[in-house]
Short mmCIF file of C-alpha atoms in Angstrom, two decimals:
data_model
loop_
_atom_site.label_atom_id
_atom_site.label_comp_id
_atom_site.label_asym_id
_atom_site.label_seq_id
_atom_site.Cartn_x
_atom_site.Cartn_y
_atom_site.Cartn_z
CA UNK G 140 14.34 13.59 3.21
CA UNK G 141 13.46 12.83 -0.32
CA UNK G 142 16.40 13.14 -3.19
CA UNK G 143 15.53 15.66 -5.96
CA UNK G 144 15.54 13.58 -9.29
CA UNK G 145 14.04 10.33 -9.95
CA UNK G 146 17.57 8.00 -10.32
CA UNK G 147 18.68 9.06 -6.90
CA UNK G 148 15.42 8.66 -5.67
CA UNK G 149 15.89 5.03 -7.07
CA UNK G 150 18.98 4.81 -5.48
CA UNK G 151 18.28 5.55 -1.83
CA UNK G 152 14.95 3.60 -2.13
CA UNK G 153 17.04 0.58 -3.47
CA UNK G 154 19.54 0.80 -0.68
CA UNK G 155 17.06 0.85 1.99
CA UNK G 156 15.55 -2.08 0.80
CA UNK G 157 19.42 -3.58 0.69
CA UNK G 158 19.73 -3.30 4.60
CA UNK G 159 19.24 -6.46 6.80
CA UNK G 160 19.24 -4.47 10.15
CA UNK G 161 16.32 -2.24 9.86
CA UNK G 162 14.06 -2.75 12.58
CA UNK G 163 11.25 -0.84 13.95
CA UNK G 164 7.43 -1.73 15.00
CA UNK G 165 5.23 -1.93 12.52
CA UNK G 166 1.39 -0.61 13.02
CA UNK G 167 -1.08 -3.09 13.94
CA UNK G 168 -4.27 -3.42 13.59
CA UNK G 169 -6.58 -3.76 16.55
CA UNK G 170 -9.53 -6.33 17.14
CA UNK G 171 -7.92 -9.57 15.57
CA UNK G 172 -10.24 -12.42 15.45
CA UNK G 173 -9.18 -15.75 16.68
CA UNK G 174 -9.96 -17.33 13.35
CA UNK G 175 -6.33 -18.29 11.03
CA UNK G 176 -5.91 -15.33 8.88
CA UNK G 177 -6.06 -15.88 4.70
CA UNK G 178 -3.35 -15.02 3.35
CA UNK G 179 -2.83 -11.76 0.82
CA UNK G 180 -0.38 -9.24 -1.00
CA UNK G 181 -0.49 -6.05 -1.76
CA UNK G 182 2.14 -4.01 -3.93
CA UNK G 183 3.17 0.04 -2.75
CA UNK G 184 3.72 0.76 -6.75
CA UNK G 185 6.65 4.08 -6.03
CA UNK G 186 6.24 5.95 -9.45
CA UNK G 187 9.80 7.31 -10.52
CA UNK G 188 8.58 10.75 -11.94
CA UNK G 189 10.20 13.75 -12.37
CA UNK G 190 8.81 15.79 -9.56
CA UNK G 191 9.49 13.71 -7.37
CA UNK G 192 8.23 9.62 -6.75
CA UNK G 193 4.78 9.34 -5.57
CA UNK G 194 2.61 6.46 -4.68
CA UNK G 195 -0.12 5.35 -6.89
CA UNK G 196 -2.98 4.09 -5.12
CA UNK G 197 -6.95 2.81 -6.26
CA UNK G 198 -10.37 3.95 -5.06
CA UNK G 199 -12.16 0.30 -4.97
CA UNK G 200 -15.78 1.34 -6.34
CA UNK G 201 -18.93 1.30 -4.22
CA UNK G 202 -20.69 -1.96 -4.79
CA UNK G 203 -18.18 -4.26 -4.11
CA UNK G 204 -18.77 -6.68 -0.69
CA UNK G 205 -15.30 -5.93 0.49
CA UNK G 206 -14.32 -2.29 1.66
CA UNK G 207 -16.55 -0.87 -0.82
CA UNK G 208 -15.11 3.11 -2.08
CA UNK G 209 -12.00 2.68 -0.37
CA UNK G 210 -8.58 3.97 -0.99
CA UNK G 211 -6.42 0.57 -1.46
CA UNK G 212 -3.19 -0.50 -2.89
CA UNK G 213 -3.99 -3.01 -5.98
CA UNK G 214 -3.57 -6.66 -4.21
CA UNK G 215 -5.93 -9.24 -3.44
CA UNK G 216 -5.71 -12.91 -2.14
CA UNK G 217 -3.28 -15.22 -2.53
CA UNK G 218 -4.05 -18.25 -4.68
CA UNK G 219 -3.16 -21.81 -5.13
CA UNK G 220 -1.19 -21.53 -7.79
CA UNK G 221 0.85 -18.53 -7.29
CA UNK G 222 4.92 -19.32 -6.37
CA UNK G 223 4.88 -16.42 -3.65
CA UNK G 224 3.63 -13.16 -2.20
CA UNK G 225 5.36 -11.37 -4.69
CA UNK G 226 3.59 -13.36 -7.52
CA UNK G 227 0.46 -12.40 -5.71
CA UNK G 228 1.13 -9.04 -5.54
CA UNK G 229 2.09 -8.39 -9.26
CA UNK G 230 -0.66 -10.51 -10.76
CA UNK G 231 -3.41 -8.99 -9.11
CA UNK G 232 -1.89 -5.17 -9.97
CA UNK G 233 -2.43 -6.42 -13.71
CA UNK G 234 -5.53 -7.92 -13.27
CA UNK G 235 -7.08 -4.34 -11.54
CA UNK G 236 -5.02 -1.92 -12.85
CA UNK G 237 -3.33 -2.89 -16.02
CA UNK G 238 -0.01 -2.60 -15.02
CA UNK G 239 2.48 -4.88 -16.72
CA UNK G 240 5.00 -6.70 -14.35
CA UNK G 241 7.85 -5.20 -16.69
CA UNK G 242 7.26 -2.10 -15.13
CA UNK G 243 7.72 -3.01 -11.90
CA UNK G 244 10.72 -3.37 -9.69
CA UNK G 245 10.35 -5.35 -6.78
CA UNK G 246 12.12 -3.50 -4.01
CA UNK G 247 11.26 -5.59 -0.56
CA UNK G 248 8.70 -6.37 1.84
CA UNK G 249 7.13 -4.50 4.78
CA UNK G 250 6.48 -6.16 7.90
CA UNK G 251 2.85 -8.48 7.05
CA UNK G 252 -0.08 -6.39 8.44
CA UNK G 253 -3.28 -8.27 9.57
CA UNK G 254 -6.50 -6.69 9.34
CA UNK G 255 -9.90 -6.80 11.69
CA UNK G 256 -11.25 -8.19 8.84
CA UNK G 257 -9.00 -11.64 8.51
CA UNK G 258 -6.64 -11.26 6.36
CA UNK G 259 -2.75 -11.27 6.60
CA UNK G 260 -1.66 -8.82 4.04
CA UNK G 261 2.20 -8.57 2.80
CA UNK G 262 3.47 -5.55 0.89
CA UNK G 263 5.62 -5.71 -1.58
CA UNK G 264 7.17 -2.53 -2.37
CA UNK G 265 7.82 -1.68 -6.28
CA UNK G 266 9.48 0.95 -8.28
CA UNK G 267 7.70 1.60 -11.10
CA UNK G 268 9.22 3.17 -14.20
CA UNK G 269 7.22 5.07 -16.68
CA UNK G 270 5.85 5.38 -19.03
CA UNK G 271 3.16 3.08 -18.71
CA UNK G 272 -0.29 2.54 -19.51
CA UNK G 273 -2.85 1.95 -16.78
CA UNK G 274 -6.30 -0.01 -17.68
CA UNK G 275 -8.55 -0.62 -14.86
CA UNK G 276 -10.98 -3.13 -13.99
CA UNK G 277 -13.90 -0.69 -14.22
CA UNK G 278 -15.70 -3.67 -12.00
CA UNK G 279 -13.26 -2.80 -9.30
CA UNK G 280 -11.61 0.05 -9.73
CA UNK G 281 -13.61 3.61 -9.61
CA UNK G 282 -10.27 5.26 -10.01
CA UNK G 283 -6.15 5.35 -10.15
CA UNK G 284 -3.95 8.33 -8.62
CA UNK G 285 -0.92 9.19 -7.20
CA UNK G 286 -0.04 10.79 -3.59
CA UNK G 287 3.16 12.25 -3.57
CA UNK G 288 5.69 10.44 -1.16
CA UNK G 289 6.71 13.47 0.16
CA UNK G 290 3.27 13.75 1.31
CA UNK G 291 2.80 10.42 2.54
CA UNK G 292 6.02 10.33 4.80
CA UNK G 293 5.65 12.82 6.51
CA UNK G 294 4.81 12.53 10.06
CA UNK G 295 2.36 15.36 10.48
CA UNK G 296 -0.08 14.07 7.90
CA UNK G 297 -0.12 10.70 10.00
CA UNK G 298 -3.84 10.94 12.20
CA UNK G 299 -5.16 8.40 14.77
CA UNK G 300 -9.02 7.99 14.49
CA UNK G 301 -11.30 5.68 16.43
CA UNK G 302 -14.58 3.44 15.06
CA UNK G 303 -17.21 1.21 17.44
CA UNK G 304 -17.02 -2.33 16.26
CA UNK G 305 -18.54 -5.05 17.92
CA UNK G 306 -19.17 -2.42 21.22
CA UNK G 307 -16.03 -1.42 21.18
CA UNK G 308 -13.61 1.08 19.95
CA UNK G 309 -11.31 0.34 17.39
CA UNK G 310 -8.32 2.48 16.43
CA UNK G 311 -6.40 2.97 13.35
CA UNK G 312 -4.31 5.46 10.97
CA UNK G 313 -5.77 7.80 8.59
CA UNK G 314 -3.83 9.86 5.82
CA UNK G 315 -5.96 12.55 4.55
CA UNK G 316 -5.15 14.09 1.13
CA UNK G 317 -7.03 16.71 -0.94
CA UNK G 318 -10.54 14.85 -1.80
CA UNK G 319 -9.02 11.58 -0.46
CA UNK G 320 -9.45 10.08 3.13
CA UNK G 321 -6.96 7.02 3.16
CA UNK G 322 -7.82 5.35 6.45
CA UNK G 323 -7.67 1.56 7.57
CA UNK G 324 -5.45 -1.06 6.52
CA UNK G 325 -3.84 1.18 3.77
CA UNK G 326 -2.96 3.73 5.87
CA UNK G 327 -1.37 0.70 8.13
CA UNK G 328 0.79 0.10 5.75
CA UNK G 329 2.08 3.38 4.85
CA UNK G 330 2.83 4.25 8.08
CA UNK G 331 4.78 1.01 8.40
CA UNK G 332 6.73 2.54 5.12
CA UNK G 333 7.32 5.18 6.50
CA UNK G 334 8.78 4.01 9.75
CA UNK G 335 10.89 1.89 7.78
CA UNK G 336 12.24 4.27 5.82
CA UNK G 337 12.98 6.74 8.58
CA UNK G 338 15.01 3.97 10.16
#
């Protein structure tokens, strides 16, 4: 499915994002409070190596209030002052992870994806270009690495699971990977990339 070098790679990824008439359900997630939803952004960073692209992704670390030692994309909230989602997206990847907005080529947007939790999340999808340097936010981040894309689109690594909130079940997507159990909103969202892009 995948081209073999990173500049076709590129390429396809570019034109896909080019198309108006891709359409296709995105997941959602289940047990959405009535509450408004705050707004937030997310970017799927698509590193351009050799081998083939791959996404890089963050384990949050274990004392933080929100998702604690989860797999996420870098993103947080939206705030006052920032022009768009976009903005949102790229500010808080430098803020957690280091990575300068030069690097990054802003590609598109996946369907928004709203979370049990309250928030309306929009991902912006980026190429990013090496080399690069990557400092985390040791407060947040426990650690940066890369899936392959390969990996991540293929439909046979895409699980259903199912968690009691509230006294009831909830479902959602998991990804498992080596050591790494993406699950949740994250996998949400890659699933939603990769219906896209199979479109």
């Amino acid at each position: 499915m995948l081209p073999d070098t990173p500049e076709d790679a590129a390429h396809w990824l570019r034109a896909a994002f080019a198309r108006s008439d891709v359409h296709y359900d995105p997941p959602a997630e289940e047990g959405l409070s009535d509450r408004p939803l705050r707004p937030a952004a997310v970017l799927v960073p698509v590193v351009l190596r050799q081998e083939g692209p791959s996404i890089l992704l963050t384990r949050r670390t274990e004392h933080l209030h929100h998702h604690p030692g989860q797999i996420s994309f870098p993103g947080g909230r939206v705030e006052p002052h920032d022009p768009d989602v976009c903005a949102t997206a790229l500010r808080e990847t430098h803020e957690e992870i280091g990575l300068a907005a030069e690097r990054i080529e802003v590609l598109g947007r996946l369907p928004d994806y709203r979370t049990g939790t309250g928030f309306c999340v929009s991902p912006v999808v980026g190429l990013v270009h090496p080399p690069f340097v990557l400092t985390p936010d040791s407060f947040e981040v426990a650690e940066v690495f890369e899936v392959p894309l390969a990996f991540l689109l293929d439909p046979a690594h895409h699980q259903q699971a199912q968690l009691e909130v509230r006294g009831g079940l909830r479902s959602y997507h998991t990804i498992p990977y080596g050591n790494y159990f993406i699950w949740g909103a994250t996998a949400g969202m890659l699933v939603s990339l990769y219906r896209f892009l199979s479109r």
